[in-house]
Short mmCIF file of C-alpha atoms and ligand atoms in Angstrom, two decimals:
data_model
loop_
_atom_site.label_atom_id
_atom_site.label_comp_id
_atom_site.label_asym_id
_atom_site.label_seq_id
_atom_site.Cartn_x
_atom_site.Cartn_y
_atom_site.Cartn_z
CA UNK A 1 0.00 0.00 0.00
CA UNK A 2 1.09 3.54 -0.73
CA UNK A 3 0.05 6.62 1.22
CA UNK A 4 0.91 10.29 0.86
CA UNK A 5 1.65 13.13 3.24
CA UNK A 6 1.70 16.88 2.77
CA UNK A 7 1.76 19.87 5.07
CA UNK A 8 0.23 23.17 4.05
CA UNK A 9 -0.13 26.68 5.47
CA UNK A 10 2.41 28.23 7.82
CA UNK A 11 5.18 26.04 9.15
CA UNK A 12 5.44 25.18 12.82
CA UNK A 13 7.90 23.32 15.05
CA UNK A 14 6.95 19.64 15.17
CA UNK A 15 5.96 19.16 11.51
CA UNK A 16 8.99 16.95 10.97
CA UNK A 17 7.97 14.89 14.00
CA UNK A 18 4.63 14.19 12.27
CA UNK A 19 6.50 13.11 9.12
CA UNK A 20 8.74 10.93 11.30
CA UNK A 21 5.66 9.37 12.95
CA UNK A 22 3.86 8.72 9.66
CA UNK A 23 6.89 7.19 7.93
CA UNK A 24 7.81 5.13 11.01
CA UNK A 25 4.32 3.71 11.52
CA UNK A 26 3.70 3.15 7.80
CA UNK A 27 6.98 1.31 7.32
CA UNK A 28 6.08 -1.03 10.21
CA UNK A 29 3.01 -1.98 8.15
CA UNK A 30 5.08 -2.43 5.01
CA UNK A 31 3.53 0.68 3.41
CA UNK A 32 5.36 3.20 1.27
CA UNK A 33 5.05 6.95 1.96
CA UNK A 34 5.09 9.66 -0.71
CA UNK A 35 5.91 13.13 0.62
CA UNK A 36 4.47 15.97 -1.48
CA UNK A 37 6.49 19.18 -1.54
CA UNK A 38 5.24 22.71 -0.84
CA UNK A 39 1.81 21.77 0.37
CA UNK A 40 -0.97 20.96 -2.06
CA UNK A 41 1.11 22.48 -4.86
CA UNK A 42 3.15 19.27 -4.93
CA UNK A 43 0.03 17.43 -6.10
CA UNK A 44 -0.22 19.39 -9.33
CA UNK A 45 1.03 17.54 -12.44
CA UNK A 46 3.68 16.38 -13.01
CA UNK A 47 3.77 16.18 -9.18
CA UNK A 48 6.55 17.36 -6.91
CA UNK A 49 7.21 14.57 -4.45
CA UNK A 50 9.73 12.24 -2.91
CA UNK A 51 9.46 8.71 -1.59
CA UNK A 52 10.09 8.93 2.15
CA UNK A 53 11.91 5.95 3.58
CA UNK A 54 12.65 5.55 7.32
CA UNK A 55 16.30 6.40 6.64
CA UNK A 56 15.17 9.76 5.19
CA UNK A 57 13.64 10.71 8.52
CA UNK A 58 16.70 9.98 10.64
CA UNK A 59 17.63 13.13 12.56
CA UNK A 60 14.61 15.19 11.47
CA UNK A 61 12.85 15.16 14.88
CA UNK A 62 15.06 17.96 16.07
CA UNK A 63 14.60 20.12 12.97
CA UNK A 64 12.26 23.10 12.89
CA UNK A 65 10.20 23.88 9.80
CA UNK A 66 9.37 21.01 7.48
CA UNK A 67 11.59 18.94 5.21
CA UNK A 68 8.72 18.91 2.68
CA UNK A 69 8.40 22.68 2.42
CA UNK A 70 5.07 24.45 2.66
CA UNK A 71 3.09 27.39 1.36
CA UNK A 72 0.06 29.35 2.45
CA UNK A 73 -0.52 30.67 -1.05
CA UNK A 74 -0.94 29.06 -4.44
CA UNK A 75 -3.76 27.22 -6.17
CA UNK A 76 -5.32 25.69 -3.06
CA UNK A 77 -5.73 28.73 -0.77
CA UNK A 78 -9.12 27.94 0.75
CA UNK A 79 -9.12 30.83 3.18
CA UNK A 80 -8.89 34.34 1.86
CA UNK A 81 -9.53 36.36 4.99
CA UNK A 82 -11.22 36.41 8.36
CA UNK A 83 -14.30 34.24 8.00
CA UNK A 84 -14.05 34.07 4.19
CA UNK A 85 -13.97 30.60 2.71
CA UNK A 86 -13.27 29.92 -0.94
CA UNK A 87 -13.55 26.48 -2.48
CA UNK A 88 -10.62 25.19 -4.50
CA UNK A 89 -11.67 25.30 -8.20
CA UNK A 90 -12.86 22.00 -9.59
CA UNK A 91 -10.23 21.89 -12.38
CA UNK A 92 -7.39 22.23 -9.84
CA UNK A 93 -8.79 19.38 -7.73
CA UNK A 94 -9.14 17.25 -10.88
CA UNK A 95 -5.51 17.92 -11.87
CA UNK A 96 -4.29 17.00 -8.40
CA UNK A 97 -6.34 13.81 -8.52
CA UNK A 98 -4.50 12.71 -11.66
CA UNK A 99 -1.25 12.77 -9.67
CA UNK A 100 -2.54 10.80 -6.69
CA UNK A 101 -4.21 8.26 -8.98
CA UNK A 102 -1.08 7.79 -11.08
CA UNK A 103 0.94 7.24 -7.90
CA UNK A 104 -1.67 4.86 -6.47
CA UNK A 105 -2.13 6.87 -3.25
CA UNK A 106 -4.68 5.06 -1.07
CA UNK A 107 -4.62 7.45 1.86
CA UNK A 108 -3.43 11.06 2.13
CA UNK A 109 -2.33 12.65 5.42
CA UNK A 110 -2.95 16.41 5.31
CA UNK A 111 -1.25 18.39 8.05
CA UNK A 112 -2.35 21.97 8.61
CA UNK A 113 -4.42 24.59 10.38
CA UNK A 114 -7.99 25.64 9.81
CA UNK A 115 -7.53 26.76 6.17
CA UNK A 116 -5.68 23.58 5.18
CA UNK A 117 -8.22 21.38 6.95
CA UNK A 118 -10.99 23.22 5.11
CA UNK A 119 -9.37 22.12 1.84
CA UNK A 120 -8.94 18.60 3.27
CA UNK A 121 -12.68 18.52 3.98
CA UNK A 122 -13.48 19.63 0.44
CA UNK A 123 -11.26 16.88 -0.98
CA UNK A 124 -12.85 14.29 1.32
CA UNK A 125 -16.31 15.38 0.20
CA UNK A 126 -15.13 14.95 -3.40
CA UNK A 127 -14.17 11.34 -2.62
CA UNK A 128 -10.50 11.59 -1.61
CA UNK A 129 -9.22 9.23 1.10
CA UNK A 130 -7.86 11.95 3.40
CA UNK A 131 -7.10 12.16 7.11
CA UNK A 132 -6.16 15.39 8.85
CA UNK A 133 -3.53 16.35 11.40
CA UNK A 134 -4.04 19.70 13.16
CA UNK A 135 -1.12 22.10 13.26
CA UNK A 136 -0.71 25.59 14.58
CA UNK A 137 1.42 27.47 17.09
CA UNK A 138 -1.75 29.43 17.96
CA UNK A 139 -3.37 26.42 19.71
CA UNK A 140 -6.74 27.79 18.65
CA UNK A 141 -8.56 24.76 17.20
CA UNK A 142 -11.55 23.77 19.30
CA UNK A 143 -11.45 20.14 18.21
CA UNK A 144 -8.14 19.46 19.92
CA UNK A 145 -7.00 20.43 23.40
CA UNK A 146 -3.46 20.92 22.13
CA UNK A 147 -1.68 21.40 18.83
CA UNK A 148 2.04 20.75 18.40
CA UNK A 149 4.09 23.88 17.85
CA UNK A 150 2.35 25.76 20.64
CA UNK A 151 4.74 24.61 23.34
CA UNK A 152 7.77 25.58 21.24
CA UNK A 153 6.30 29.03 20.59
CA UNK A 154 5.62 29.56 24.30
CA UNK A 155 9.17 28.49 25.21
CA UNK A 156 10.47 31.10 22.74
CA UNK A 157 8.27 33.79 24.31
CA UNK A 158 9.49 32.89 27.79
CA UNK A 159 13.11 32.99 26.63
CA UNK A 160 12.51 36.44 25.11
CA UNK A 161 10.91 37.70 28.33
CA UNK A 162 13.84 36.37 30.38
CA UNK A 163 16.21 38.32 28.16
CA UNK A 164 14.06 41.45 28.07
CA UNK A 165 13.77 41.37 31.85
CA UNK A 166 17.47 41.98 32.49
CA UNK A 167 17.68 44.91 30.11
CA UNK A 168 14.36 46.38 31.30
CA UNK A 169 15.45 46.12 34.94
CA UNK A 170 18.84 47.72 34.22
CA UNK A 171 17.19 50.74 32.58
CA UNK A 172 14.04 50.86 34.73
CA UNK A 173 12.04 50.66 31.51
CA UNK A 174 8.73 49.27 30.37
CA UNK A 175 9.21 46.53 27.78
CA UNK A 176 6.37 45.62 25.49
CA UNK A 177 6.61 42.25 23.76
CA UNK A 178 4.21 41.60 20.88
CA UNK A 179 3.55 37.92 20.25
CA UNK A 180 1.64 35.88 17.65
CA UNK A 181 -1.57 33.89 18.12
CA UNK A 182 -4.02 35.44 15.64
CA UNK A 183 -7.42 35.84 17.34
CA UNK A 184 -6.48 33.73 20.35
CA UNK A 185 -4.47 34.79 23.37
CA UNK A 186 -2.96 31.41 24.27
CA UNK A 187 0.63 32.22 23.38
CA UNK A 188 0.46 35.58 25.19
CA UNK A 189 -1.24 34.11 28.24
CA UNK A 190 1.02 31.08 28.70
CA UNK A 191 4.19 32.90 27.64
CA UNK A 192 3.44 35.93 29.82
CA UNK A 193 2.48 33.80 32.80
CA UNK A 194 5.65 31.70 32.65
CA UNK A 195 7.89 34.62 31.70
CA UNK A 196 6.90 36.86 34.61
CA UNK A 197 4.99 39.53 32.69
CA UNK A 198 2.97 41.94 34.84
CA UNK A 199 0.52 42.90 32.12
CA UNK A 200 -0.91 40.57 29.46
CA UNK A 201 -3.23 41.88 26.76
CA UNK A 202 -5.19 39.27 24.83
CA UNK A 203 -7.93 39.44 22.18
CA UNK A 204 -10.47 37.80 24.48
CA UNK A 205 -10.22 40.59 27.09
CA UNK A 206 -10.38 44.03 25.44
CA UNK A 207 -8.14 46.42 27.33
CA UNK A 208 -8.35 49.97 28.63
CA UNK A 209 -5.10 51.91 28.32
CA UNK A 210 -5.85 53.89 31.48
CA UNK A 211 -5.98 50.61 33.44
CA UNK A 212 -2.70 49.53 31.85
CA UNK A 213 -1.03 52.84 32.77
CA UNK A 214 -2.43 52.69 36.31
CA UNK A 215 -0.96 49.22 36.80
CA UNK A 216 2.48 50.47 35.75
CA UNK A 217 2.27 53.52 38.01
CA UNK A 218 1.15 51.31 40.93
CA UNK A 219 4.25 49.18 40.39
CA UNK A 220 6.38 52.31 40.22
CA UNK A 221 4.96 53.54 43.55
CA UNK A 222 5.75 50.13 45.06
CA UNK A 223 9.39 50.44 43.98
CA UNK A 224 9.08 48.14 40.95
CA UNK A 225 10.64 50.32 38.28
CA UNK A 226 10.55 47.97 35.32
CA UNK A 227 7.51 46.25 33.83
CA UNK A 228 7.07 43.57 31.18
CA UNK A 229 3.96 43.81 29.04
CA UNK A 230 2.95 41.02 26.65
CA UNK A 231 0.60 42.06 23.86
CA UNK A 232 -1.04 39.45 21.64
CA UNK A 233 -1.05 40.53 18.00
CA UNK A 234 -4.85 40.19 18.03
CA UNK A 235 -5.43 42.25 21.20
CA UNK A 236 -7.69 45.29 20.96
CA UNK A 237 -8.67 48.25 23.12
CA UNK A 238 -12.20 48.33 24.57
CA UNK A 239 -13.17 51.20 22.35
CA UNK A 240 -11.02 50.28 19.37
CA UNK A 241 -10.15 47.62 16.83
CA UNK A 242 -7.55 44.95 16.16
CA UNK A 243 -4.57 45.99 14.04
CA UNK A 244 -5.52 44.21 10.81
CA UNK A 245 -3.73 44.81 7.52
CA UNK A 246 -4.55 43.44 4.11
CA UNK A 247 -1.50 42.11 2.26
CA UNK A 248 -0.82 42.38 -1.46
CA UNK A 249 -2.32 38.92 -1.96
CA UNK A 250 -5.55 39.92 -0.19
CA UNK A 251 -4.79 38.08 3.06
CA UNK A 252 -5.46 39.57 6.47
CA UNK A 253 -2.48 39.91 8.83
CA UNK A 254 -2.38 41.09 12.41
CA UNK A 255 0.41 43.18 13.89
CA UNK A 256 1.40 46.55 15.29
CA UNK A 257 -0.61 46.62 18.52
CA UNK A 258 2.58 46.30 20.61
CA UNK A 259 3.95 49.57 19.23
CA UNK A 260 0.64 51.35 19.72
CA UNK A 261 0.36 50.18 23.33
CA UNK A 262 3.99 51.18 24.02
CA UNK A 263 3.40 54.69 22.67
CA UNK A 264 0.36 55.17 24.88
CA UNK A 265 2.13 53.78 27.95
CA UNK A 266 5.01 56.22 27.49
CA UNK A 267 2.56 59.11 27.04
CA UNK A 268 0.43 58.23 30.06
CA UNK A 269 3.15 57.19 32.53
CA UNK A 270 6.19 59.16 31.41
CA UNK A 271 8.16 55.90 31.59
CA UNK A 272 10.75 55.09 28.98
CA UNK A 273 9.14 52.31 26.95
CA UNK A 274 10.50 49.97 24.28
CA UNK A 275 8.81 47.47 21.98
CA UNK A 276 9.97 44.10 20.71
CA UNK A 277 8.00 42.23 18.06
CA UNK A 278 8.91 38.57 18.35
CA UNK A 279 7.35 37.62 15.00
CA UNK A 280 8.45 34.49 13.17
CA UNK A 281 11.14 33.67 15.74
CA UNK A 282 8.19 31.99 17.50
CA UNK A 283 7.70 29.65 14.56
CA UNK A 284 11.34 28.84 13.93
CA UNK A 285 13.92 26.60 15.50
CA UNK A 286 13.88 23.16 17.04
CA UNK A 287 10.64 21.82 18.52
CA UNK A 288 10.49 21.22 22.26
CA UNK A 289 10.41 17.67 23.62
CA UNK A 290 6.64 18.02 24.17
CA UNK A 291 6.07 18.99 20.53
CA UNK A 292 8.28 16.17 19.24
CA UNK A 293 6.25 13.68 21.26
CA UNK A 294 2.86 15.13 20.26
CA UNK A 295 3.86 15.49 16.60
CA UNK A 296 5.13 11.90 16.39
CA UNK A 297 2.00 10.60 18.13
CA UNK A 298 -0.21 12.56 15.71
CA UNK A 299 1.67 10.99 12.79
CA UNK A 300 1.25 7.48 14.18
CA UNK A 301 -2.46 8.10 14.78
CA UNK A 302 -2.93 9.38 11.22
CA UNK A 303 -1.58 6.10 9.86
CA UNK A 304 -3.90 4.21 12.23
CA UNK A 305 -6.88 6.20 10.89
CA UNK A 306 -5.95 5.24 7.32
CA UNK A 307 -5.57 1.61 8.36
CA UNK A 308 -9.04 1.72 9.90
CA UNK A 309 -10.49 3.46 6.83
CA UNK A 310 -11.53 6.45 8.96
CA UNK A 311 -11.22 8.95 6.14
CA UNK A 312 -12.59 12.44 6.70
CA UNK A 313 -11.30 12.29 10.26
CA UNK A 314 -8.67 14.36 11.99
CA UNK A 315 -6.30 13.44 14.76
CA UNK A 316 -7.17 15.19 18.02
CA UNK A 317 -5.73 15.36 21.55
CA UNK A 318 -8.38 15.06 24.25
CA UNK A 319 -8.09 14.20 27.94
CA UNK A 320 -4.40 13.25 27.59
CA UNK A 321 -5.18 10.74 24.82
CA UNK A 322 -4.61 11.01 21.06
CA UNK A 323 -7.95 10.29 19.45
CA UNK A 324 -9.94 11.50 16.42
CA UNK A 325 -12.84 13.75 15.38
CA UNK A 326 -14.47 14.26 12.00
CA UNK A 327 -12.87 17.09 10.04
CA UNK A 328 -16.29 18.66 9.48
CA UNK A 329 -16.69 19.03 13.25
CA UNK A 330 -13.24 20.52 13.55
CA UNK A 331 -13.04 23.32 11.00
CA UNK A 332 -14.15 26.91 11.52
CA UNK A 333 -14.35 26.45 15.28
CA UNK A 334 -11.89 28.51 17.22
CA UNK A 335 -10.84 27.70 20.76
CA UNK A 336 -10.35 30.98 22.54
CA UNK A 337 -9.20 31.84 26.06
CA UNK A 338 -12.18 32.03 28.40
CA UNK A 339 -11.90 35.29 30.38
CA UNK A 340 -13.14 33.48 33.52
CA UNK A 341 -10.90 30.41 33.06
CA UNK A 342 -8.72 29.14 35.89
CA UNK A 343 -5.57 30.23 34.09
CA UNK A 344 -6.79 33.83 33.84
CA UNK A 345 -8.01 33.80 37.43
CA UNK A 346 -4.69 32.48 38.68
CA UNK A 347 -2.83 35.07 36.66
CA UNK A 348 -4.95 37.75 38.31
CA UNK A 349 -4.31 36.09 41.68
CA UNK A 350 -0.57 36.69 41.30
CA UNK A 351 -1.16 40.31 40.34
CA UNK A 352 -1.11 40.08 36.54
CA UNK A 353 -3.26 42.80 34.93
CA UNK A 354 -5.25 42.20 31.74
CA UNK A 355 -6.03 45.88 31.31
CA UNK A 356 -9.78 45.48 31.92
O1 F6P B 401 -1.14 30.88 12.48
C1 F6P B 401 0.20 30.94 12.79
C2 F6P B 401 0.75 32.32 12.63
O2 F6P B 401 2.11 32.31 12.98
C3 F6P B 401 -0.01 33.41 13.39
O3 F6P B 401 0.28 33.41 14.77
C4 F6P B 401 0.41 34.65 12.65
O4 F6P B 401 -0.55 35.66 12.75
C5 F6P B 401 0.50 34.16 11.23
O5 F6P B 401 0.66 32.74 11.28
C6 F6P B 401 1.64 34.74 10.41
O6 F6P B 401 1.51 34.28 9.12
P1 F6P B 401 2.64 34.46 8.00
O7 F6P B 401 3.71 33.45 8.27
O8 F6P B 401 1.92 34.21 6.74
O9 F6P B 401 3.16 35.86 8.14
#
């Protein structure tokens, strides 16, 4: 039997662990794995692919990114903006099908976030034998309690905060760190909590700049002359909007709220304030141990789903067990931080301000 694997959308630490898991588990069954390059684009005739043997995956667990390459553009872009869904044109799907049929692919593992899984669902509905694996550093898919890549991103945020802390303390400054996460505040919340931030601004809790300034001045009065502020890229003021920009290719991108918050803090408190935008550093580099384990387990489970003929399903992590859900149940459902969750309450209990 021959199966295929591709990853699409943004990269994320742990993708190579999934490839390692799929190839390892498939080879135990005597199956051959075809790895398609650059996401769905690799499916287009004449096909851009490589046969992945176990020896090709030696040493890839520790590598960031993906050995197969990826793209969040091209002929298969199912998501064109916030809430906008576009179906992949029929002729493109038909061309891709020629490739998988010629190669005799009997199961296709599609690894990606919400947009990629939307395409996977379309292909399944058009008769393709697909299974999904969820991927995103944002950890914002409701159908899985955890996605690989998130832990690595949080570790990077904590490392940045540790470094920013020493320079902020030396200069008695306010340091604003803008982090990724799209419309979810998971990276900001977990990173800020573990990295000792005093103020965390997340999309789920709109903030008031007066409250933010008051918190900094309270610290100042208590003799705490430096403050770390984590701002999620999707955060927004109570009376304002998210910082959304449309790119040349019509995609929506978030970014810039950190700088805006820093400017207002400096104006309202008189404190010297600096901004650091962590950006794609959060997506790069080696995956953490946790993400290597989760990624490999997701790969193994994907092969199991193919073996059981559970096409149209996606691997999911629930109650400390790797299980599955149907892709149709999984897409377009964001998992956001609940403002009254235990994590938020505990953050407040240790004096962290959310600016509300
Ligand atoms: O979804 C992952 C993510 O890194 C978001 O946190 C961020 O907003 C976005 O992707 C950045 O996308 P790109 O790599 O296309 O700039």
